[in-house]
Tab-separated table of C-alpha atoms and ligand atoms in Angstrom:
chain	number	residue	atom	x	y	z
A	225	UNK	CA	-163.854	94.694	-87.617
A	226	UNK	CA	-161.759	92.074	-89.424
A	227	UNK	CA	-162.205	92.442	-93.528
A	228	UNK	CA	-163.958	89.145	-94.803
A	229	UNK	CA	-162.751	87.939	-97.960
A	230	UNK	CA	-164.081	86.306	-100.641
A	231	UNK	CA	-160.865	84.924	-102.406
A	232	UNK	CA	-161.278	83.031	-106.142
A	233	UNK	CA	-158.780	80.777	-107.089
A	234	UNK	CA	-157.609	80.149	-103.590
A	235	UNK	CA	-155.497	76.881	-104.691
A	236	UNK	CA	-152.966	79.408	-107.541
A	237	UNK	CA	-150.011	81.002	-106.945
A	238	UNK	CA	-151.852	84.349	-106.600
A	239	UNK	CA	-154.340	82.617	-103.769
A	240	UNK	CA	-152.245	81.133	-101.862
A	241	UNK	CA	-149.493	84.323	-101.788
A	242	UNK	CA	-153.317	85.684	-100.543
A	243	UNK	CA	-153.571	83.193	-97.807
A	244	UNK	CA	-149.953	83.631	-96.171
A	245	UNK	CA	-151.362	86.861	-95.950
A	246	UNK	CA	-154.494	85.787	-93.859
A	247	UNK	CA	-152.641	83.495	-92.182
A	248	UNK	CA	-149.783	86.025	-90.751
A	249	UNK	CA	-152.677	88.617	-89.875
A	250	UNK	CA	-155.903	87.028	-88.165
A	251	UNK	CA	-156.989	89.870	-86.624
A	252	UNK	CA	-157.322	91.450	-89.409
A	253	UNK	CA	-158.849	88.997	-91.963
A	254	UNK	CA	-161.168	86.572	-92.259
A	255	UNK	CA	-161.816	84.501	-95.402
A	256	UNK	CA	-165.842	83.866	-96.248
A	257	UNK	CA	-165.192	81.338	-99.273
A	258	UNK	CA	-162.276	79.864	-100.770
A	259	UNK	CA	-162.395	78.264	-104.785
A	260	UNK	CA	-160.717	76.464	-107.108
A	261	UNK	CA	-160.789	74.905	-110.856
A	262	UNK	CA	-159.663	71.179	-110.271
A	263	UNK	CA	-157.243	70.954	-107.267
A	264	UNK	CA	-159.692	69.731	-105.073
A	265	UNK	CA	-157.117	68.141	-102.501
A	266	UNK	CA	-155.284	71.441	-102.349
A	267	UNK	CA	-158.992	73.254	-101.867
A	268	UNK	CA	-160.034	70.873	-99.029
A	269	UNK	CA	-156.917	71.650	-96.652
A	270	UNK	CA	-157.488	75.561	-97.344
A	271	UNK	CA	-161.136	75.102	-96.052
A	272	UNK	CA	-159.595	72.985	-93.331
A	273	UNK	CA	-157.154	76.099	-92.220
A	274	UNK	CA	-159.570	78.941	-93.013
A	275	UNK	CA	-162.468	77.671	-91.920
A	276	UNK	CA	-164.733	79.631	-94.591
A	277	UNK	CA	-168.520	79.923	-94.916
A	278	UNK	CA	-168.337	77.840	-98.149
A	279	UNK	CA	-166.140	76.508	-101.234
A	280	UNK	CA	-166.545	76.305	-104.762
A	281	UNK	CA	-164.860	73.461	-106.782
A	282	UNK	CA	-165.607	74.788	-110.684
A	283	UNK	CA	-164.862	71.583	-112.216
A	284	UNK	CA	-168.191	69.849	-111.475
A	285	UNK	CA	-166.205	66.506	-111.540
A	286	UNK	CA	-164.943	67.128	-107.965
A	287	UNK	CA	-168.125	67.890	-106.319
A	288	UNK	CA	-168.623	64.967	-104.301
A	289	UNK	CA	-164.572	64.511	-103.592
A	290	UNK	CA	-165.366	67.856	-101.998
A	291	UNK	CA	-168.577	67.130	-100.374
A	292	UNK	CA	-167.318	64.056	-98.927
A	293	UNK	CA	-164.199	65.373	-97.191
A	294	UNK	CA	-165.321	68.587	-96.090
A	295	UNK	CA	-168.707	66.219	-94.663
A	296	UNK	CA	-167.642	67.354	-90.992
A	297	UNK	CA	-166.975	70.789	-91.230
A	298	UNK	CA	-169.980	73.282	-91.678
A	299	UNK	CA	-168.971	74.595	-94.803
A	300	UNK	CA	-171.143	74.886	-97.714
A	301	UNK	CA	-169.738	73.004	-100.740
A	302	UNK	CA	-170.832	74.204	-104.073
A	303	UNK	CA	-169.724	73.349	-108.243
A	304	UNK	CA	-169.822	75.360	-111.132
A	305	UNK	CA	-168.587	78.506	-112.488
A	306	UNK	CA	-172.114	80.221	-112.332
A	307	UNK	CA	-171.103	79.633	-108.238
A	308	UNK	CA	-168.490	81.392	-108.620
A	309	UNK	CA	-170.029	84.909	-109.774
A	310	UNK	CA	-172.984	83.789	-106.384
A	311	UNK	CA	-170.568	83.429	-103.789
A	312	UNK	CA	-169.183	86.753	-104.567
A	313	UNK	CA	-172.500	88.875	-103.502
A	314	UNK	CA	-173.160	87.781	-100.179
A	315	UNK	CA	-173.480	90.365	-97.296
A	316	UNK	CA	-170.645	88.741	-95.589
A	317	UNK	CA	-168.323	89.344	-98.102
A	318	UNK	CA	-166.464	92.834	-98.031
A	319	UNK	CA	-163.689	92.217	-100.729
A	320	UNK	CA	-163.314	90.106	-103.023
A	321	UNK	CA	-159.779	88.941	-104.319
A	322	UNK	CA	-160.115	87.850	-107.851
A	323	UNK	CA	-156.777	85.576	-108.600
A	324	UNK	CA	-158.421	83.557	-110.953
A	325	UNK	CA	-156.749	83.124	-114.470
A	326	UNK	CA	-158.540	83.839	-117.863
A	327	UNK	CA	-161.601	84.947	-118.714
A	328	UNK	CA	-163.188	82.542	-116.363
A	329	UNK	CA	-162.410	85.875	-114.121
A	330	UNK	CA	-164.815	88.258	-115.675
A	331	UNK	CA	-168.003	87.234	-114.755
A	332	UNK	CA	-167.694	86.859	-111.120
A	333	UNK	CA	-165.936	90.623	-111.134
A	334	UNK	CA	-168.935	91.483	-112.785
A	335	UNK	CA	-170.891	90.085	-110.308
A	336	UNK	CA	-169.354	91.646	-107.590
A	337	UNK	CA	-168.855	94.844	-108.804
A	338	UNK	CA	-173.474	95.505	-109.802
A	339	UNK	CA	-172.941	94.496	-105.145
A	340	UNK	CA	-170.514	97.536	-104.728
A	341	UNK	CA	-167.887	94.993	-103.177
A	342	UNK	CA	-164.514	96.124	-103.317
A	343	UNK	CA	-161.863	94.119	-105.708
A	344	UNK	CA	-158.661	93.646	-105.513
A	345	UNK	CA	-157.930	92.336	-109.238
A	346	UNK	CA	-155.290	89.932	-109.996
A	347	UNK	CA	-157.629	88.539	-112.936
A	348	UNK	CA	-156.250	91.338	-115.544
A	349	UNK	CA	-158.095	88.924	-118.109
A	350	UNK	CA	-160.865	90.896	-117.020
A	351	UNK	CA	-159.911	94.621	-117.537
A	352	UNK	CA	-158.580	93.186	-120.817
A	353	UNK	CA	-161.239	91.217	-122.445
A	354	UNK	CA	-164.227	93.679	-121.142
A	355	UNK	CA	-162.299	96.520	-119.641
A	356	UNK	CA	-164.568	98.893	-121.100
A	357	UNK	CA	-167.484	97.712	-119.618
A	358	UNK	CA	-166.143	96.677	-115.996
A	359	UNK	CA	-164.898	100.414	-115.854
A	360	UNK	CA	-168.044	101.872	-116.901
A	361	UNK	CA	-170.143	99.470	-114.354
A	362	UNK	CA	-167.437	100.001	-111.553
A	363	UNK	CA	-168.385	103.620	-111.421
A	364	UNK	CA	-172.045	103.091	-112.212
A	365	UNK	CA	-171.337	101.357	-108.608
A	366	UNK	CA	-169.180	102.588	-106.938
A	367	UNK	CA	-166.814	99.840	-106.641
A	368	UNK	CA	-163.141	100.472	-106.138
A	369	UNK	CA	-161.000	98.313	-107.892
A	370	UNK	CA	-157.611	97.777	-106.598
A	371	UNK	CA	-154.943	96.345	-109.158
A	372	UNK	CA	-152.839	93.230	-107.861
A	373	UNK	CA	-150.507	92.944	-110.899
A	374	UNK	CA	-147.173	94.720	-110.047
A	375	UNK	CA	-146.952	97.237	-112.784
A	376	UNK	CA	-150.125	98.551	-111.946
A	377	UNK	CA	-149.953	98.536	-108.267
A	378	UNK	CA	-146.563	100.337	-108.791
A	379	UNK	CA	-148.596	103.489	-110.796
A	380	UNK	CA	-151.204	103.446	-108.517
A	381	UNK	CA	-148.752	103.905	-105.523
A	382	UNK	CA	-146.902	106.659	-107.951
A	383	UNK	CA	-150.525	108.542	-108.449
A	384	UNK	CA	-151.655	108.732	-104.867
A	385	UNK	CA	-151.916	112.887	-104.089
A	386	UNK	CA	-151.494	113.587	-107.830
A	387	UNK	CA	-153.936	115.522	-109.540
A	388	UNK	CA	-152.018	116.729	-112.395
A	389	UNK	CA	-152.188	115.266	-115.816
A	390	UNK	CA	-149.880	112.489	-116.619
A	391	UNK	CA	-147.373	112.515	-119.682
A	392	UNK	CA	-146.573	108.792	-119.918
A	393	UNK	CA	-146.989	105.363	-117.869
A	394	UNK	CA	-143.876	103.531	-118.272
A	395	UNK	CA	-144.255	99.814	-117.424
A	396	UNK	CA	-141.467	98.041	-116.917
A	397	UNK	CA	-141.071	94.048	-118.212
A	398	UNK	CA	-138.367	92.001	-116.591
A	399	UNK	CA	-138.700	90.295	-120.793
A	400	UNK	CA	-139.677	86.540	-119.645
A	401	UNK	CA	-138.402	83.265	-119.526
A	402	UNK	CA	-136.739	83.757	-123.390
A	403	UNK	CA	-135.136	87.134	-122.946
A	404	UNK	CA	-131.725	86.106	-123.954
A	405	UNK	CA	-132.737	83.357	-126.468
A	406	UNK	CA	-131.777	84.452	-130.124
A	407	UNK	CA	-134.811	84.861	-132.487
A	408	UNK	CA	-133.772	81.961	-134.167
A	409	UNK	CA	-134.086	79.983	-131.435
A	410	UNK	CA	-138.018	80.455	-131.007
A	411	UNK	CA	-139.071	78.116	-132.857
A	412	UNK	CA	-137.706	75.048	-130.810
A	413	UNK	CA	-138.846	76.274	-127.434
A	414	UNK	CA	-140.513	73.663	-125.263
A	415	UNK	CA	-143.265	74.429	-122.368
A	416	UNK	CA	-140.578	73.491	-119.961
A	417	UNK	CA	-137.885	76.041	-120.976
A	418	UNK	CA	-140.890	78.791	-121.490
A	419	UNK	CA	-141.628	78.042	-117.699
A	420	UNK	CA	-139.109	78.845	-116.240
A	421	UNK	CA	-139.091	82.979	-115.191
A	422	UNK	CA	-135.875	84.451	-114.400
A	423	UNK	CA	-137.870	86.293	-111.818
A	424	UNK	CA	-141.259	85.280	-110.603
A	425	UNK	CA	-142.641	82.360	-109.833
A	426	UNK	CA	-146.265	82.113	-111.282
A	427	UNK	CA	-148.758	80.350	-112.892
A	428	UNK	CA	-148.474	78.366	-116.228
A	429	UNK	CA	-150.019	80.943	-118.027
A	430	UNK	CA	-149.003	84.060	-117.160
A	431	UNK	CA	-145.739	82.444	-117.240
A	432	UNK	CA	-146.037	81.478	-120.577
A	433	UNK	CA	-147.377	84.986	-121.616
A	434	UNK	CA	-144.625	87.182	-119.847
A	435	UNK	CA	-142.460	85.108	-122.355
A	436	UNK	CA	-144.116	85.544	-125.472
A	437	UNK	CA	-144.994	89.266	-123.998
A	438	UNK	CA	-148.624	88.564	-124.256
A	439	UNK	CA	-148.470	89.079	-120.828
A	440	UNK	CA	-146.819	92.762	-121.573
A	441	UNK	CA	-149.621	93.757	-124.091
A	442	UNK	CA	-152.551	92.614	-121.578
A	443	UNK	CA	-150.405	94.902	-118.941
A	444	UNK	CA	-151.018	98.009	-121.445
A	445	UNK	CA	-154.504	96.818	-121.654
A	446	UNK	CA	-154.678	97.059	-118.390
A	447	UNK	CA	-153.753	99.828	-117.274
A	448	UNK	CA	-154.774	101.888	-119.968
A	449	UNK	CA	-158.723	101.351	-118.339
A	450	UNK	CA	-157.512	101.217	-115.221
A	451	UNK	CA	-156.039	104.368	-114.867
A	452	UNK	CA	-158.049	105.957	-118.234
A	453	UNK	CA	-155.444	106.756	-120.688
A	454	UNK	CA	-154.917	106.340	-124.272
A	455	UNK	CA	-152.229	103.636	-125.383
A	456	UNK	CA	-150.259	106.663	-126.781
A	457	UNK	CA	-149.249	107.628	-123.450
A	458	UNK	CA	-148.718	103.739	-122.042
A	459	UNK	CA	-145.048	102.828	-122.920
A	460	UNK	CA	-143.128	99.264	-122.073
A	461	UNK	CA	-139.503	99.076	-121.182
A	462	UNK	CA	-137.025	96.159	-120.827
A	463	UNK	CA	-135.667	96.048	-116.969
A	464	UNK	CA	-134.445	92.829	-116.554
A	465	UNK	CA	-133.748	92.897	-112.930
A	466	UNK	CA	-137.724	93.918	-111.934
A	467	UNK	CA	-136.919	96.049	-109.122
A	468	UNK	CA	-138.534	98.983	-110.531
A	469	UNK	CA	-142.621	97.724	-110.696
A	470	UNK	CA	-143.160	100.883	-112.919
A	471	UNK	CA	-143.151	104.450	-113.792
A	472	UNK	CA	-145.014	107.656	-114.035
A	473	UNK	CA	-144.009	110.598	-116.008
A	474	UNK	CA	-145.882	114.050	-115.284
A	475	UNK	CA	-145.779	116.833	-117.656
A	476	UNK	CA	-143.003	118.644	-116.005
A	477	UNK	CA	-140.719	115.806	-116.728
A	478	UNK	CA	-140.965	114.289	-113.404
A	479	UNK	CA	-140.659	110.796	-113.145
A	480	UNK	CA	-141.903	108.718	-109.792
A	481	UNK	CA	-141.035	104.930	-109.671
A	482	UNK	CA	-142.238	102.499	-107.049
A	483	UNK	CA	-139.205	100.119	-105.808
A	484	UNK	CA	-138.639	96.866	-104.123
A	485	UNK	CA	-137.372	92.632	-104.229
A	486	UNK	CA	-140.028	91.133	-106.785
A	487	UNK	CA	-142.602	89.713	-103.976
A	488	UNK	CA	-145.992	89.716	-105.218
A	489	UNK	CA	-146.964	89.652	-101.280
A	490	UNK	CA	-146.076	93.511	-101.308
A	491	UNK	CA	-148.954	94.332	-103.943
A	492	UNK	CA	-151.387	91.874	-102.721
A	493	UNK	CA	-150.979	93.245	-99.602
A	494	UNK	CA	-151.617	96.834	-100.518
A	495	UNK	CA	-154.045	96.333	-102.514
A	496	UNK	CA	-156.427	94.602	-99.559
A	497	UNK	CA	-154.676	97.008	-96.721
A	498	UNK	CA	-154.784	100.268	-99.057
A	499	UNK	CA	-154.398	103.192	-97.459
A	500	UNK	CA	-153.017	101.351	-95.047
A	501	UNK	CA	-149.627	99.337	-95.210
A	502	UNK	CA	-148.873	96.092	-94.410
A	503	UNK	CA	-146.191	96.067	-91.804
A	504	UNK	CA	-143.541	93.458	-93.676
A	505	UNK	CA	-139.753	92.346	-92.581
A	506	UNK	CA	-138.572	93.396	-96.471
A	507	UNK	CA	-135.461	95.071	-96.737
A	508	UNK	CA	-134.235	96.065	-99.937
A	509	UNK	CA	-130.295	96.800	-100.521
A	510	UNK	CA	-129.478	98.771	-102.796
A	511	UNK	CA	-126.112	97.963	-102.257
A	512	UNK	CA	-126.346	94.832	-103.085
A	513	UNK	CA	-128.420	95.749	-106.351
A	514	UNK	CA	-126.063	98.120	-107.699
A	515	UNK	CA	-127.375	97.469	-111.605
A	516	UNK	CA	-130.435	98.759	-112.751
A	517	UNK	CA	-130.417	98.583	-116.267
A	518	UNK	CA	-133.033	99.213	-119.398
A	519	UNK	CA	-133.419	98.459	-122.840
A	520	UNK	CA	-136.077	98.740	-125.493
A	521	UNK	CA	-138.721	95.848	-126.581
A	522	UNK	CA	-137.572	94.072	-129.757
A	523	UNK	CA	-140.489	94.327	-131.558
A	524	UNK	CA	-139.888	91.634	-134.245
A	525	UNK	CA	-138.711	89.369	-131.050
A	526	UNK	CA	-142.068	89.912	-129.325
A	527	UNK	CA	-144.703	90.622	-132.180
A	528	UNK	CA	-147.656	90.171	-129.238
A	529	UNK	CA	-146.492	93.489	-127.816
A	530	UNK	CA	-147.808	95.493	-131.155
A	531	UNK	CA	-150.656	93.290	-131.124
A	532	UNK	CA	-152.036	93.948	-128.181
A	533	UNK	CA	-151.721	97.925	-128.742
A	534	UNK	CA	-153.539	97.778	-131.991
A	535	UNK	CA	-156.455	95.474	-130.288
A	536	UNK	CA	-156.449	98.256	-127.643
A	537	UNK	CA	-156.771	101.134	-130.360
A	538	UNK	CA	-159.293	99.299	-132.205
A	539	UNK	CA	-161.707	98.777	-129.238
A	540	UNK	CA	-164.753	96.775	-129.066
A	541	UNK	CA	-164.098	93.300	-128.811
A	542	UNK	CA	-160.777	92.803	-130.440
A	543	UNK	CA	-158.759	92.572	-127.036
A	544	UNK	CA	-161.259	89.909	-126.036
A	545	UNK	CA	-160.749	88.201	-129.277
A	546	UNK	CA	-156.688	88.194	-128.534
A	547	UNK	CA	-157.419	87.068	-125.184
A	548	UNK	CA	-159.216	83.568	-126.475
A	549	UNK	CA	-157.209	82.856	-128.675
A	550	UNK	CA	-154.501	82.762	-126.435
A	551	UNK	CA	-156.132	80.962	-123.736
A	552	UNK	CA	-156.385	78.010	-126.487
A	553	UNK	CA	-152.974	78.365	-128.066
A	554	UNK	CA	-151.283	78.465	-124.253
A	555	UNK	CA	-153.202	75.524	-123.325
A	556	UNK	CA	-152.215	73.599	-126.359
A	557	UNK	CA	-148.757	74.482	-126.292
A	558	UNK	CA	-148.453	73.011	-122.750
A	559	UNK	CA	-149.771	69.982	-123.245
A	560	UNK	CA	-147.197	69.939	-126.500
A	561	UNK	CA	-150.362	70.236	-129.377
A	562	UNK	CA	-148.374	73.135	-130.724
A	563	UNK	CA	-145.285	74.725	-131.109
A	564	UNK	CA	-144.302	77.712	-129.164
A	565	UNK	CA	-144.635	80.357	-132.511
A	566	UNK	CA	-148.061	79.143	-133.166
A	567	UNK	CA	-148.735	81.093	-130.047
A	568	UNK	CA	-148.552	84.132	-131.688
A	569	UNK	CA	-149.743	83.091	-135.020
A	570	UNK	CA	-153.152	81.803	-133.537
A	571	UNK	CA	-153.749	85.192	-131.968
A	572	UNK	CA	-153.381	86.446	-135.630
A	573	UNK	CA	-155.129	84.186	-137.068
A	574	UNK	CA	-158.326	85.003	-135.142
A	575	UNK	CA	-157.687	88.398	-135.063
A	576	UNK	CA	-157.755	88.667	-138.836
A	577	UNK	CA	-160.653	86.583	-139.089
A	578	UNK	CA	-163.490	87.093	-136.072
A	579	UNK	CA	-165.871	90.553	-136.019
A	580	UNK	CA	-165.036	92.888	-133.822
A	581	UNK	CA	-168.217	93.971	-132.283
A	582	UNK	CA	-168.286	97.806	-131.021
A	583	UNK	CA	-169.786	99.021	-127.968
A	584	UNK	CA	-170.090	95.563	-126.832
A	585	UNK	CA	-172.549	94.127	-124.220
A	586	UNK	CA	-171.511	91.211	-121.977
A	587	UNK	CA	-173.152	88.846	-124.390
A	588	UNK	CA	-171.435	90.006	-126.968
A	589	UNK	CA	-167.921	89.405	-125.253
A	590	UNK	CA	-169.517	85.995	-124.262
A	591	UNK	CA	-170.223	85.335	-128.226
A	592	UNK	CA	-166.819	87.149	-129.027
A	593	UNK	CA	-164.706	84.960	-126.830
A	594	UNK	CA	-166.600	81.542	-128.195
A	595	UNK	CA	-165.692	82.733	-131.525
A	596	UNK	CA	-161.853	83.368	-130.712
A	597	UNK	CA	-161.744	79.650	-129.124
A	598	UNK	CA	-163.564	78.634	-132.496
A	599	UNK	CA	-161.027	80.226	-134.508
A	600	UNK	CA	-157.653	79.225	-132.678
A	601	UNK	CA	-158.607	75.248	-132.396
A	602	UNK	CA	-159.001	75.484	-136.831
A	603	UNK	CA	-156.379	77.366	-137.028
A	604	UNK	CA	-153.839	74.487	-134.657
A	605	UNK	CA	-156.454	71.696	-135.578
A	606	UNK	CA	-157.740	70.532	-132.303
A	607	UNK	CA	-160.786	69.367	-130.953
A	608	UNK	CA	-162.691	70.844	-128.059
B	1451	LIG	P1	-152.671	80.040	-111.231
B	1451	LIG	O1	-152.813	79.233	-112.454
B	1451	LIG	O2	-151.538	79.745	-110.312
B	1451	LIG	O3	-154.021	79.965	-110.380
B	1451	LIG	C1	-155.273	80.165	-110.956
B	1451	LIG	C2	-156.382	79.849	-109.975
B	1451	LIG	O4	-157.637	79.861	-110.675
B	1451	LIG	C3	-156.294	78.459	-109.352
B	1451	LIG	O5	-156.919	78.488	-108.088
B	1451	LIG	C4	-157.093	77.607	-110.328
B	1451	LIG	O6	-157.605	76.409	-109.749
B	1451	LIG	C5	-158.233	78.544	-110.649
B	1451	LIG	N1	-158.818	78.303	-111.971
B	1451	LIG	C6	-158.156	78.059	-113.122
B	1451	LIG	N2	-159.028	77.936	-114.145
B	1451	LIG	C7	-160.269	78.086	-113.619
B	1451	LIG	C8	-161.578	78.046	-114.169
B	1451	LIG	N3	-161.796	77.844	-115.466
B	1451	LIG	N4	-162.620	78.254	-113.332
B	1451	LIG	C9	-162.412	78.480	-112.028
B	1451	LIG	N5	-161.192	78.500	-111.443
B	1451	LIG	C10	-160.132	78.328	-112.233
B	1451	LIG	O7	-152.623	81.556	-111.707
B	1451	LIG	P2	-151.887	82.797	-111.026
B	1451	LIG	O8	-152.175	82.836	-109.562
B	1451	LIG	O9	-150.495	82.853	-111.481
B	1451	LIG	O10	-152.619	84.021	-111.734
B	1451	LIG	C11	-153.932	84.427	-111.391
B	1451	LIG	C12	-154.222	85.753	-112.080
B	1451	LIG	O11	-153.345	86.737	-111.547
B	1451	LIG	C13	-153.974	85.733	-113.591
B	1451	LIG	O12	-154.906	86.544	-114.221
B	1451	LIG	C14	-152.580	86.352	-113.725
B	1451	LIG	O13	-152.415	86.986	-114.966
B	1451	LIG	C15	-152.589	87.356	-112.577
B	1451	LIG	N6	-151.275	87.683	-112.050
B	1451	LIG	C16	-150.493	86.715	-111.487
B	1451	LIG	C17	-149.239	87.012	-110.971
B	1451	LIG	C18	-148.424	85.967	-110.299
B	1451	LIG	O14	-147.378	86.295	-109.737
B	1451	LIG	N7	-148.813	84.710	-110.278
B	1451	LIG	C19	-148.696	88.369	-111.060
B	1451	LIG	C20	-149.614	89.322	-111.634
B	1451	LIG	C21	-150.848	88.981	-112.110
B	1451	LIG	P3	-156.733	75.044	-109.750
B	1451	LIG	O15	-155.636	75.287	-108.760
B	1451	LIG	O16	-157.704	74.028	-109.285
B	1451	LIG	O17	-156.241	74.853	-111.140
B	1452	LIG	MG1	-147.476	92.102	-113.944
C-alpha cells in the first residue's frame, strides 16, 4: 500500500525537497492534497504532476486563479487557512508533512494530530509556540511525530535502541549567513546579505533566523518537547561545516553523532520512510572533509540564543510570544521597514511587555500570539 500524503506548503523549499521525493518513488507515495500561501502558479503545476484529491490556496485572493486553471482536472480547489487544518483529517490521508512556516503551522498539526495521523514536522513553529500542548495531545492520541529539522532528526537517529537516560543533547549550528561578520558590523546588514546561508538553501525566514540564531533558540525549543528534556541538558555548538546534524551524550560519557553532506532530502526522507531507509546515491568523503571543527556561541553576538532558553524556562506562553514577534520583525526587515538589530530588539520588546499566560489553552496561544504581533508593529511603527 503506497503512503498517501497530505503535504502543507507544497510550493517552499521544504515541499518541494518533499515532492522530489514522491516523484523519485511512486510506488511508494501518493500525495492526497498539495497547499500553498500565495504562489498559486507554482501550486497549479504541482496539482498538474501529482494529481492530488484537492489543493488549498490560503491566500483567499487566488481562489479563482486556482479554480480556473485546475477547471479540467478533478481536483477539489479550496481557500483559507481554516482549509488547511480540514484537509488534514480525511481518511485518505495517512501522513501528513507539515512544511509550512510560522505559526500558520500549528493549527493544522493540531488538527491532525485529535485524527491520530502521523506527522512528519518541518513546522518547528509549532513545537515552539504550543509545544506543550501538541506533546500532551500527541500522546492523548497516539500520534507519532517525526521531526524534519536536521538537528532533531540527527538525535532521533542517535536515540533509536537507547533506553538509558541522556546527559546532554548537543545541537550543532553551522552560525548563519553572518558568522564571520564583526559585531560591529550588525547594524548595517541588509535582507540580501542575511540571505545568503553558507550552507543551506531555505526559506526567507528560517534563513533569516539561522542568522540572527533565532532559528538556534527555536531548535532548543524544539527539541527540548520533542524529546522531553529540560533546557539544562540541551546545549548549542558552533560547527561551521554542518556535517555533524547533532549529538547525544549518555551518562557514561558516550557521545553518538549522526553524519552526512547537508541535504535536507536525507531527513525528510527518514522521517516519512522511518524505520525504513530511503535507498539514496549519497556518498560522503571524509577524505575530502578532512576539517571538522567547533567553537562556542558568542552570546553577546547572538543575544536570541539566551532568549529563547529563558522563554523555554519560563513556560506558558512566552516562547509563543518570541515567536510573533519575530514573525513581524522578519517580515519587516525583508521588505526593508527595519533594520536588521531591531530583530532582536522587537522580540524584547514584547517579551518584556505581553502576559505570559501559564498552562495555556489553544485560545490562549491564539490571544498570546495576536498580542506579540500587537506589540512588535508599536514597537517598529507599522501598520497591519
Ligand atoms: P518556505 O518559505 O520555503 O515555504 C513555506 C511554505 O508555506 C510555502 O509553501 C508557502 O506558500 C507556505 N506558506 C507561507 N505562509 C503561509 C500561510 N500564512 N498560510 C499557509 N501557507 C503558507 O519555508 P521552508 O520550506 O524553508 O520552511 C518550512 C518550515 O520548515 C519552517 O518552519 C522552517 O523553520 C522548517 N525548516 C526548514 C528547513 C529548510 O531547509 N528549508 C530546514 C529545517 C526546518 P507560498 O510558496 O505560496 O509562499
Ligand atoms: Mg535545523
Amino acid at each position: 500500500m503506497k503512503q498517501r500524503l497530505a503535504l502543507l506548503g507544497s510550493t517552499g523549499s521544504i515541499g518541494c525537497q518533499t515532492l522530489d521525493i514522491v516523484r523519485r518513488r511512486p510506488e511508494e507515495f501518493e500525495i492526497t492534497t498539495l497547499t500553498a500561501g500565495s504562489r498559486w502558479e507554482s501550486l497549479v503545476l504541482q496539482a498538474r504532476e501529482f494529481q492530488p484529491d484537492s489543493v488549498v490556496i490560503a491566500d483567499e485572493r487566488y481562489y479563482e486563479n486556482v479554480r480556473e486553471a485546475l477547471a479540467g482536472e478533478p481536483i477539489k480547489v479550496y481557500a483559507g487557512s481554516e482549509a488547511l487544518s480540514q484537509v488534514v483529517t480525511g481518511g485518505e490521508v495517512d501522513t501528513v508533512v507539515n512544511a509550512l512556516v510560522g505559526y500558520a503551522g500549528l493549527m493544522p498539526t493540531v488538527s491532525a494530530i485529535k485524527k491520530s495521523k502521523k506527522i512528519a514536522l518541518a513546522n518547528k513553529e509549532t513545537l515552539v509556540v504550543a509545544g506543550e500542548l501538541v506533546m500532551r495531545l500527541a500522546e492523548q492520541h497516539r500520534a507519532p511525530i517525526l521531526p524534519i529539522d536536521s538537528e532533531h532528526s540527527a538525535i532521533f537517529q542517535c536515540l533509536i535502541g537507547e533506553r538509558a537516560p541522556l546527559r546532554r543533547l548537543i545541537i550543532t549550528c553551522s552560525g548563519g549567513s553572518l558568522r564571520d561578520l564583526p559585531i560591529e558590523a550588525l547594524k548595517d546588514v541588509t535582507p540580501e546579505q542575511a540571505l545568503k546561508h553558507p550552507q543551506w538553501t531555505m526559506g526567507a525566514k528560517i534563513t533569516i533566523d539561522s542568522s540572527t540564531l533565532v532559528n538556534k533558540g527555536f531548535e532548543v525549543i524544539e527539541a527540548a518537547w520533542l524529546f522531553g528534556l529540560d533546557a539544562d541538558k540541551i546545549s548549542v555548538l558552533i560547527h561551521p561545516q554542518s556535517v555533524i546534524h547533532s549529538m547525544v551524550e549518555f551518562e557514561d560519557g558516550a557521545i553518538k553523532a549522526q553524519l552526512g553532506t547537508p541535504d535536507m532530502h536525507m531527513p525528510i526522507s527518514f522521517a516519512l520512510m522511518y524505520p525504513q531507509r530511503a535507498q539514496r546515491d549519497e556518498h560522503f568523503s571524509f577524505a575530502d572533509n578532512p576539517t571538522l571543527t567547533f567553537a562556542e556561541v558568542d552570546r553577546v553576538k547572538y543575544p536570541a540564543l539566551d532568549i529563547a532558553y529563558h522563554c523555554l524556562r519560563s513556560g506558558g506562553t512566552a516562547a509563543c510570544t518570541m515567536n510573533g514577534a519575530n514573525e513581524v520583525a522578519v517580515a519587516a526587515f525583508l521588505a526593508h521597514k527595519c533594520g536588521y538589530l531591531d530583530i532582536v530588539r522587537t522580540i524584547e520588546y514584547a517579551l518584556d511587555r505581553a502576559e505570559n499566560i501559564k498552562k495555556p489553552t489553544l485560545e490562549d496561544y491564539a490571544a498570546a500570539d495576536l498580542e506579540s504581533r500587537r506589540l512588535a508593529r508599536e514597537f517598529l511603527k507599522i501598520k497591519e
